[in-house]
Amino acid sequence: PLFPLLLASFAALAIFRAHSAQGSLSSSLSVAGAGPAVRGRGLASLGGRGLRGQDSRCRRGSLAANADATLYDIPVSNHGARVRMLIYAKGIEDKVKVESPQALGGIKGEEYLKLNPLGKMPILILDDDKTCIPESTVILHYLDSTYPDKSLTPATPAQRARSDLFAQAIDSYLTPIQGCMYRGPMEASIRASQLKDVRKYLDFLEHVLSDPTTIGAGAGPFCAGAEPSLGDIVAYPSVVFAEYMLPKKFGWNDVFENRPALKKWWEAMNAWQPAAKVHEEMTEALVKWDNDGRWVKVGIDDQVKSLQGLVWAY
């Protein structure tokens, strides 16, 4: 009596395993056909919603074939320009695609704000179509370590400190007030005061580059030595803004007047192809601003013409 029971049990187990294998195969095929947003995460990661139920922000990743990430940015963005420069420097244009935030409804659109509630550019979306990295400096460090070839992190502690100092001078002092060169409305007295501070912070960049007591001094022409680093990448787009706007809109004679080390740095950056490409992109966008009357619309032209007893040029 025991033998027939054993045979029946083995038969039932075989049938169960066959059905399970077929189900696993179907699930695997479903995942394989779902694309990179689903592969590697399993059906459980869909939360029981299936592909139709995926969050719209995940579907909108729009990654090209074989791309690892998408950068949402526009050409005139000085923070985004930093990341684009790194992408060009490392030759990873096939790995990190660049799209306009308009693809997500703009930086104040619902989809974009789900990814970055501050509504700031740029953001980097990884190839799972949902992992978001905001803030340009964070993105720079992530990409520089993810793609270590052609590293832009200096080799020695002194060089790294010097590169970090150059970047910090931009992010702590110049970036928070550089809107005085192109934003409005803004009271004329506040704009003029901030322009005076722009001069001070450009002088500080000159000091970092030229003073022999600054850590890592003695090398060049870039901020941390003979090769470009993250510090150069962070600083360059803001200086592009200053070099374009200050003479043209506020009557400065030359941004690099009495700043020979900064001028030498600027010339070296312009000769570096990744920076030259970003310069071209940004200048084209700034010319478009000009042609669209931006400085008239925000009130800068009228403020400068009226003088109002304020100093605009240094």
PDB file of C-alpha atoms in Angstrom, residues 34-249:
ATOM      1  CA  ALA A  34      10.018  45.298 -20.070  1.00  0.00           C
ATOM      2  CA  GLY A  35      13.255  47.157 -20.753  1.00  0.00           C
ATOM      3  CA  PRO A  36      16.031  48.456 -18.479  1.00  0.00           C
ATOM      4  CA  ALA A  37      13.611  50.133 -16.069  1.00  0.00           C
ATOM      5  CA  VAL A  38      12.372  46.712 -14.949  1.00  0.00           C
ATOM      6  CA  ARG A  39      15.169  44.219 -15.707  1.00  0.00           C
ATOM      7  CA  GLY A  40      17.273  43.418 -12.682  1.00  0.00           C
ATOM      8  CA  ARG A  41      14.583  44.562 -10.219  1.00  0.00           C
ATOM      9  CA  GLY A  42      12.038  41.740 -10.633  1.00  0.00           C
ATOM     10  CA  LEU A  43       8.279  41.962 -10.848  1.00  0.00           C
ATOM     11  CA  ALA A  44       7.989  42.508  -7.107  1.00  0.00           C
ATOM     12  CA  SER A  45       9.515  45.970  -7.565  1.00  0.00           C
ATOM     13  CA  LEU A  46       6.431  46.978  -9.551  1.00  0.00           C
ATOM     14  CA  GLY A  47       4.439  46.763  -6.352  1.00  0.00           C
ATOM     15  CA  GLY A  48       1.774  44.589  -7.946  1.00  0.00           C
ATOM     16  CA  ARG A  49       0.918  47.363 -10.429  1.00  0.00           C
ATOM     17  CA  GLY A  50       2.496  45.836 -13.530  1.00  0.00           C
ATOM     18  CA  LEU A  51       4.087  47.920 -16.290  1.00  0.00           C
ATOM     19  CA  ARG A  52       0.923  49.938 -16.835  1.00  0.00           C
ATOM     20  CA  GLY A  53       1.072  51.132 -13.251  1.00  0.00           C
ATOM     21  CA  GLN A  54       4.630  52.450 -13.321  1.00  0.00           C
ATOM     22  CA  ASP A  55       5.089  55.999 -12.062  1.00  0.00           C
ATOM     23  CA  SER A  56       5.075  58.449 -14.979  1.00  0.00           C
ATOM     24  CA  ARG A  57       8.373  59.959 -13.866  1.00  0.00           C
ATOM     25  CA  CYS A  58       9.988  56.520 -14.260  1.00  0.00           C
ATOM     26  CA  ARG A  59       8.590  56.064 -17.762  1.00  0.00           C
ATOM     27  CA  ARG A  60       9.878  59.539 -18.675  1.00  0.00           C
ATOM     28  CA  GLY A  61      13.522  58.559 -18.133  1.00  0.00           C
ATOM     29  CA  SER A  62      13.863  58.409 -21.947  1.00  0.00           C
ATOM     30  CA  LEU A  63      17.291  56.834 -21.771  1.00  0.00           C
ATOM     31  CA  ALA A  64      18.786  56.080 -25.147  1.00  0.00           C
ATOM     32  CA  ALA A  65      20.041  52.561 -25.762  1.00  0.00           C
ATOM     33  CA  ASN A  66      23.073  51.716 -23.608  1.00  0.00           C
ATOM     34  CA  ALA A  67      22.973  55.037 -21.726  1.00  0.00           C
ATOM     35  CA  ASP A  68      23.630  54.875 -17.991  1.00  0.00           C
ATOM     36  CA  ALA A  69      21.900  58.141 -17.059  1.00  0.00           C
ATOM     37  CA  THR A  70      20.140  61.266 -18.300  1.00  0.00           C
ATOM     38  CA  LEU A  71      21.101  64.800 -17.309  1.00  0.00           C
ATOM     39  CA  TYR A  72      18.234  67.293 -17.358  1.00  0.00           C
ATOM     40  CA  ASP A  73      19.690  70.677 -18.168  1.00  0.00           C
ATOM     41  CA  ILE A  74      19.650  73.658 -20.560  1.00  0.00           C
ATOM     42  CA  PRO A  75      22.637  75.300 -22.310  1.00  0.00           C
ATOM     43  CA  VAL A  76      22.534  78.587 -20.370  1.00  0.00           C
ATOM     44  CA  SER A  77      22.545  76.908 -16.952  1.00  0.00           C
ATOM     45  CA  ASN A  78      25.923  77.575 -15.378  1.00  0.00           C
ATOM     46  CA  HIS A  79      25.456  74.706 -12.910  1.00  0.00           C
ATOM     47  CA  GLY A  80      24.493  72.310 -15.669  1.00  0.00           C
ATOM     48  CA  ALA A  81      27.417  73.526 -17.762  1.00  0.00           C
ATOM     49  CA  ARG A  82      29.751  72.143 -15.110  1.00  0.00           C
ATOM     50  CA  VAL A  83      28.352  68.644 -15.551  1.00  0.00           C
ATOM     51  CA  ARG A  84      28.348  68.860 -19.343  1.00  0.00           C
ATOM     52  CA  MET A  85      32.017  69.878 -19.232  1.00  0.00           C
ATOM     53  CA  LEU A  86      32.858  66.792 -17.187  1.00  0.00           C
ATOM     54  CA  ILE A  87      30.887  64.606 -19.589  1.00  0.00           C
ATOM     55  CA  TYR A  88      32.871  66.006 -22.535  1.00  0.00           C
ATOM     56  CA  ALA A  89      36.173  65.711 -20.659  1.00  0.00           C
ATOM     57  CA  LYS A  90      35.595  62.029 -19.940  1.00  0.00           C
ATOM     58  CA  GLY A  91      34.140  61.265 -23.360  1.00  0.00           C
ATOM     59  CA  ILE A  92      31.009  59.694 -21.865  1.00  0.00           C
ATOM     60  CA  GLU A  93      28.418  61.365 -24.074  1.00  0.00           C
ATOM     61  CA  ASP A  94      27.179  57.879 -24.974  1.00  0.00           C
ATOM     62  CA  LYS A  95      26.746  57.036 -21.300  1.00  0.00           C
ATOM     63  CA  VAL A  96      25.107  60.240 -20.046  1.00  0.00           C
ATOM     64  CA  LYS A  97      22.494  61.774 -22.314  1.00  0.00           C
ATOM     65  CA  VAL A  98      21.386  65.388 -21.964  1.00  0.00           C
ATOM     66  CA  GLU A  99      17.722  66.402 -22.207  1.00  0.00           C
ATOM     67  CA  SER A 100      15.819  69.599 -21.543  1.00  0.00           C
ATOM     68  CA  PRO A 101      13.700  69.724 -18.362  1.00  0.00           C
ATOM     69  CA  GLN A 102      10.834  70.508 -20.718  1.00  0.00           C
ATOM     70  CA  ALA A 103      10.748  66.763 -21.377  1.00  0.00           C
ATOM     71  CA  LEU A 104       9.416  66.530 -17.809  1.00  0.00           C
ATOM     72  CA  GLY A 105       7.125  69.538 -18.097  1.00  0.00           C
ATOM     73  CA  GLY A 106       9.745  72.117 -17.050  1.00  0.00           C
ATOM     74  CA  ILE A 107      11.487  72.648 -13.714  1.00  0.00           C
ATOM     75  CA  LYS A 108       8.225  73.739 -12.070  1.00  0.00           C
ATOM     76  CA  GLY A 109       6.202  70.927 -13.612  1.00  0.00           C
ATOM     77  CA  GLU A 110       4.682  68.165 -11.512  1.00  0.00           C
ATOM     78  CA  GLU A 111       6.924  65.389 -12.857  1.00  0.00           C
ATOM     79  CA  TYR A 112      10.108  67.394 -12.321  1.00  0.00           C
ATOM     80  CA  LEU A 113       9.115  68.494  -8.820  1.00  0.00           C
ATOM     81  CA  LYS A 114       8.545  64.863  -7.841  1.00  0.00           C
ATOM     82  CA  LEU A 115      12.201  64.277  -8.655  1.00  0.00           C
ATOM     83  CA  ASN A 116      13.540  67.514  -7.147  1.00  0.00           C
ATOM     84  CA  PRO A 117      11.024  69.433  -5.015  1.00  0.00           C
ATOM     85  CA  LEU A 118      13.291  72.515  -5.143  1.00  0.00           C
ATOM     86  CA  GLY A 119      12.771  72.778  -8.906  1.00  0.00           C
ATOM     87  CA  LYS A 120      16.466  73.343  -9.555  1.00  0.00           C
ATOM     88  CA  MET A 121      18.728  72.290 -12.416  1.00  0.00           C
ATOM     89  CA  PRO A 122      20.485  70.076 -13.159  1.00  0.00           C
ATOM     90  CA  ILE A 123      19.348  66.650 -12.057  1.00  0.00           C
ATOM     91  CA  LEU A 124      20.786  63.294 -13.058  1.00  0.00           C
ATOM     92  CA  ILE A 125      18.437  60.321 -13.456  1.00  0.00           C
ATOM     93  CA  LEU A 126      20.109  56.915 -13.374  1.00  0.00           C
ATOM     94  CA  ASP A 127      19.258  54.024 -15.666  1.00  0.00           C
ATOM     95  CA  ASP A 128      16.645  52.583 -13.338  1.00  0.00           C
ATOM     96  CA  ASP A 129      14.629  55.652 -14.440  1.00  0.00           C
ATOM     97  CA  LYS A 130      13.774  56.643 -10.876  1.00  0.00           C
ATOM     98  CA  THR A 131      16.983  57.303  -8.918  1.00  0.00           C
ATOM     99  CA  CYS A 132      17.584  61.055  -8.911  1.00  0.00           C
ATOM    100  CA  ILE A 133      20.794  62.922  -8.042  1.00  0.00           C
ATOM    101  CA  PRO A 134      20.314  66.707  -7.700  1.00  0.00           C
ATOM    102  CA  GLU A 135      22.954  69.426  -7.194  1.00  0.00           C
ATOM    103  CA  SER A 136      25.736  69.902  -9.732  1.00  0.00           C
ATOM    104  CA  THR A 137      28.646  69.377  -7.329  1.00  0.00           C
ATOM    105  CA  VAL A 138      27.168  66.096  -6.084  1.00  0.00           C
ATOM    106  CA  ILE A 139      26.644  64.976  -9.683  1.00  0.00           C
ATOM    107  CA  LEU A 140      30.236  65.901 -10.558  1.00  0.00           C
ATOM    108  CA  HIS A 141      31.672  63.770  -7.765  1.00  0.00           C
ATOM    109  CA  TYR A 142      29.340  60.889  -8.601  1.00  0.00           C
ATOM    110  CA  LEU A 143      30.281  60.847 -12.281  1.00  0.00           C
ATOM    111  CA  ASP A 144      33.981  61.371 -11.622  1.00  0.00           C
ATOM    112  CA  SER A 145      34.068  58.301  -9.370  1.00  0.00           C
ATOM    113  CA  THR A 146      31.682  56.224 -11.502  1.00  0.00           C
ATOM    114  CA  TYR A 147      33.838  56.775 -14.600  1.00  0.00           C
ATOM    115  CA  PRO A 148      37.358  56.924 -13.099  1.00  0.00           C
ATOM    116  CA  ASP A 149      39.219  57.186 -16.413  1.00  0.00           C
ATOM    117  CA  LYS A 150      40.517  60.719 -16.974  1.00  0.00           C
ATOM    118  CA  SER A 151      39.900  61.569 -13.332  1.00  0.00           C
ATOM    119  CA  LEU A 152      39.317  65.222 -12.525  1.00  0.00           C
ATOM    120  CA  THR A 153      40.101  64.746  -8.838  1.00  0.00           C
ATOM    121  CA  PRO A 154      43.691  65.867  -8.139  1.00  0.00           C
ATOM    122  CA  ALA A 155      46.159  63.247  -6.941  1.00  0.00           C
ATOM    123  CA  THR A 156      47.617  64.857  -3.814  1.00  0.00           C
ATOM    124  CA  PRO A 157      45.942  66.241  -0.679  1.00  0.00           C
ATOM    125  CA  ALA A 158      47.355  69.725  -1.345  1.00  0.00           C
ATOM    126  CA  GLN A 159      46.085  69.737  -4.926  1.00  0.00           C
ATOM    127  CA  ARG A 160      42.666  68.499  -3.837  1.00  0.00           C
ATOM    128  CA  ALA A 161      42.487  71.199  -1.173  1.00  0.00           C
ATOM    129  CA  ARG A 162      43.394  73.830  -3.748  1.00  0.00           C
ATOM    130  CA  SER A 163      40.796  72.563  -6.215  1.00  0.00           C
ATOM    131  CA  ASP A 164      38.163  72.466  -3.454  1.00  0.00           C
ATOM    132  CA  LEU A 165      39.076  76.001  -2.371  1.00  0.00           C
ATOM    133  CA  PHE A 166      38.616  77.324  -5.905  1.00  0.00           C
ATOM    134  CA  ALA A 167      35.225  75.623  -6.180  1.00  0.00           C
ATOM    135  CA  GLN A 168      34.164  76.779  -2.722  1.00  0.00           C
ATOM    136  CA  ALA A 169      34.983  80.391  -3.553  1.00  0.00           C
ATOM    137  CA  ILE A 170      32.528  80.163  -6.433  1.00  0.00           C
ATOM    138  CA  ASP A 171      29.744  78.301  -4.643  1.00  0.00           C
ATOM    139  CA  SER A 172      29.933  80.183  -1.355  1.00  0.00           C
ATOM    140  CA  TYR A 173      30.498  83.715  -2.641  1.00  0.00           C
ATOM    141  CA  LEU A 174      30.044  84.319  -6.364  1.00  0.00           C
ATOM    142  CA  THR A 175      27.165  82.014  -7.313  1.00  0.00           C
ATOM    143  CA  PRO A 176      24.731  83.331  -4.654  1.00  0.00           C
ATOM    144  CA  ILE A 177      24.995  86.896  -6.028  1.00  0.00           C
ATOM    145  CA  GLN A 178      25.752  86.428  -9.724  1.00  0.00           C
ATOM    146  CA  GLY A 179      22.049  86.900 -10.487  1.00  0.00           C
ATOM    147  CA  CYS A 180      22.716  90.619 -10.122  1.00  0.00           C
ATOM    148  CA  MET A 181      24.152  90.440 -13.636  1.00  0.00           C
ATOM    149  CA  TYR A 182      20.996  89.110 -15.285  1.00  0.00           C
ATOM    150  CA  ARG A 183      17.965  88.773 -12.959  1.00  0.00           C
ATOM    151  CA  GLY A 184      15.169  91.102 -12.008  1.00  0.00           C
ATOM    152  CA  PRO A 185      13.293  92.832 -10.685  1.00  0.00           C
ATOM    153  CA  MET A 186      15.957  93.997  -8.227  1.00  0.00           C
ATOM    154  CA  GLU A 187      16.475  97.326  -6.551  1.00  0.00           C
ATOM    155  CA  ALA A 188      19.219  99.309  -8.250  1.00  0.00           C
ATOM    156  CA  SER A 189      21.120  99.875  -5.012  1.00  0.00           C
ATOM    157  CA  ILE A 190      21.141  96.134  -4.231  1.00  0.00           C
ATOM    158  CA  ARG A 191      22.278  95.289  -7.763  1.00  0.00           C
ATOM    159  CA  ALA A 192      25.095  97.834  -7.602  1.00  0.00           C
ATOM    160  CA  SER A 193      26.203  96.588  -4.186  1.00  0.00           C
ATOM    161  CA  GLN A 194      26.316  93.001  -5.392  1.00  0.00           C
ATOM    162  CA  LEU A 195      28.299  94.000  -8.487  1.00  0.00           C
ATOM    163  CA  LYS A 196      30.875  95.505  -6.151  1.00  0.00           C
ATOM    164  CA  ASP A 197      31.005  92.151  -4.362  1.00  0.00           C
ATOM    165  CA  VAL A 198      31.455  90.378  -7.711  1.00  0.00           C
ATOM    166  CA  ARG A 199      34.619  92.442  -8.126  1.00  0.00           C
ATOM    167  CA  LYS A 200      35.779  91.377  -4.646  1.00  0.00           C
ATOM    168  CA  TYR A 201      35.228  87.696  -5.354  1.00  0.00           C
ATOM    169  CA  LEU A 202      36.991  87.873  -8.718  1.00  0.00           C
ATOM    170  CA  ASP A 203      39.889  89.399  -6.808  1.00  0.00           C
ATOM    171  CA  PHE A 204      39.769  86.457  -4.417  1.00  0.00           C
ATOM    172  CA  LEU A 205      40.044  84.004  -7.331  1.00  0.00           C
ATOM    173  CA  GLU A 206      43.104  85.986  -8.442  1.00  0.00           C
ATOM    174  CA  HIS A 207      44.500  85.659  -4.915  1.00  0.00           C
ATOM    175  CA  VAL A 208      43.992  81.884  -4.832  1.00  0.00           C
ATOM    176  CA  LEU A 209      45.736  81.496  -8.183  1.00  0.00           C
ATOM    177  CA  SER A 210      48.648  83.842  -7.510  1.00  0.00           C
ATOM    178  CA  ASP A 211      49.426  84.046  -3.801  1.00  0.00           C
ATOM    179  CA  PRO A 212      52.411  81.838  -2.853  1.00  0.00           C
ATOM    180  CA  THR A 213      51.019  81.166   0.619  1.00  0.00           C
ATOM    181  CA  THR A 214      47.866  79.482  -0.681  1.00  0.00           C
ATOM    182  CA  ILE A 215      47.983  75.705  -0.351  1.00  0.00           C
ATOM    183  CA  GLY A 216      49.358  73.943  -3.424  1.00  0.00           C
ATOM    184  CA  ALA A 217      50.730  77.184  -4.881  1.00  0.00           C
ATOM    185  CA  GLY A 218      53.395  77.210  -7.555  1.00  0.00           C
ATOM    186  CA  ALA A 219      51.749  75.115 -10.237  1.00  0.00           C
ATOM    187  CA  GLY A 220      49.450  76.055 -13.051  1.00  0.00           C
ATOM    188  CA  PRO A 221      47.934  77.181 -15.315  1.00  0.00           C
ATOM    189  CA  PHE A 222      44.841  75.483 -13.892  1.00  0.00           C
ATOM    190  CA  CYS A 223      43.696  75.995 -10.337  1.00  0.00           C
ATOM    191  CA  ALA A 224      45.358  72.854  -8.967  1.00  0.00           C
ATOM    192  CA  GLY A 225      48.227  72.321 -11.368  1.00  0.00           C
ATOM    193  CA  ALA A 226      49.032  71.463 -14.942  1.00  0.00           C
ATOM    194  CA  GLU A 227      45.772  69.587 -15.568  1.00  0.00           C
ATOM    195  CA  PRO A 228      42.134  70.700 -15.183  1.00  0.00           C
ATOM    196  CA  SER A 229      40.283  69.566 -12.065  1.00  0.00           C
ATOM    197  CA  LEU A 230      36.807  69.734 -10.572  1.00  0.00           C
ATOM    198  CA  GLY A 231      37.609  73.166  -9.159  1.00  0.00           C
ATOM    199  CA  ASP A 232      38.180  74.531 -12.656  1.00  0.00           C
ATOM    200  CA  ILE A 233      34.964  72.947 -13.882  1.00  0.00           C
ATOM    201  CA  VAL A 234      32.928  74.505 -11.074  1.00  0.00           C
ATOM    202  CA  ALA A 235      34.400  77.978 -11.591  1.00  0.00           C
ATOM    203  CA  TYR A 236      34.469  78.286 -15.358  1.00  0.00           C
ATOM    204  CA  PRO A 237      30.749  78.785 -16.197  1.00  0.00           C
ATOM    205  CA  SER A 238      30.394  81.627 -13.667  1.00  0.00           C
ATOM    206  CA  VAL A 239      33.390  83.375 -15.197  1.00  0.00           C
ATOM    207  CA  VAL A 240      31.796  82.883 -18.634  1.00  0.00           C
ATOM    208  CA  PHE A 241      28.806  84.822 -17.299  1.00  0.00           C
ATOM    209  CA  ALA A 242      31.020  87.582 -15.902  1.00  0.00           C
ATOM    210  CA  GLU A 243      33.150  87.886 -19.022  1.00  0.00           C
ATOM    211  CA  TYR A 244      30.068  88.168 -21.246  1.00  0.00           C
ATOM    212  CA  MET A 245      27.865  90.405 -19.093  1.00  0.00           C
ATOM    213  CA  LEU A 246      30.041  92.787 -17.108  1.00  0.00           C
ATOM    214  CA  PRO A 247      31.637  94.666 -20.038  1.00  0.00           C
ATOM    215  CA  LYS A 248      28.585  94.415 -22.275  1.00  0.00           C
ATOM    216  CA  LYS A 249      25.871  95.341 -19.773  1.00  0.00           C
TER     217      LYS A 249
END
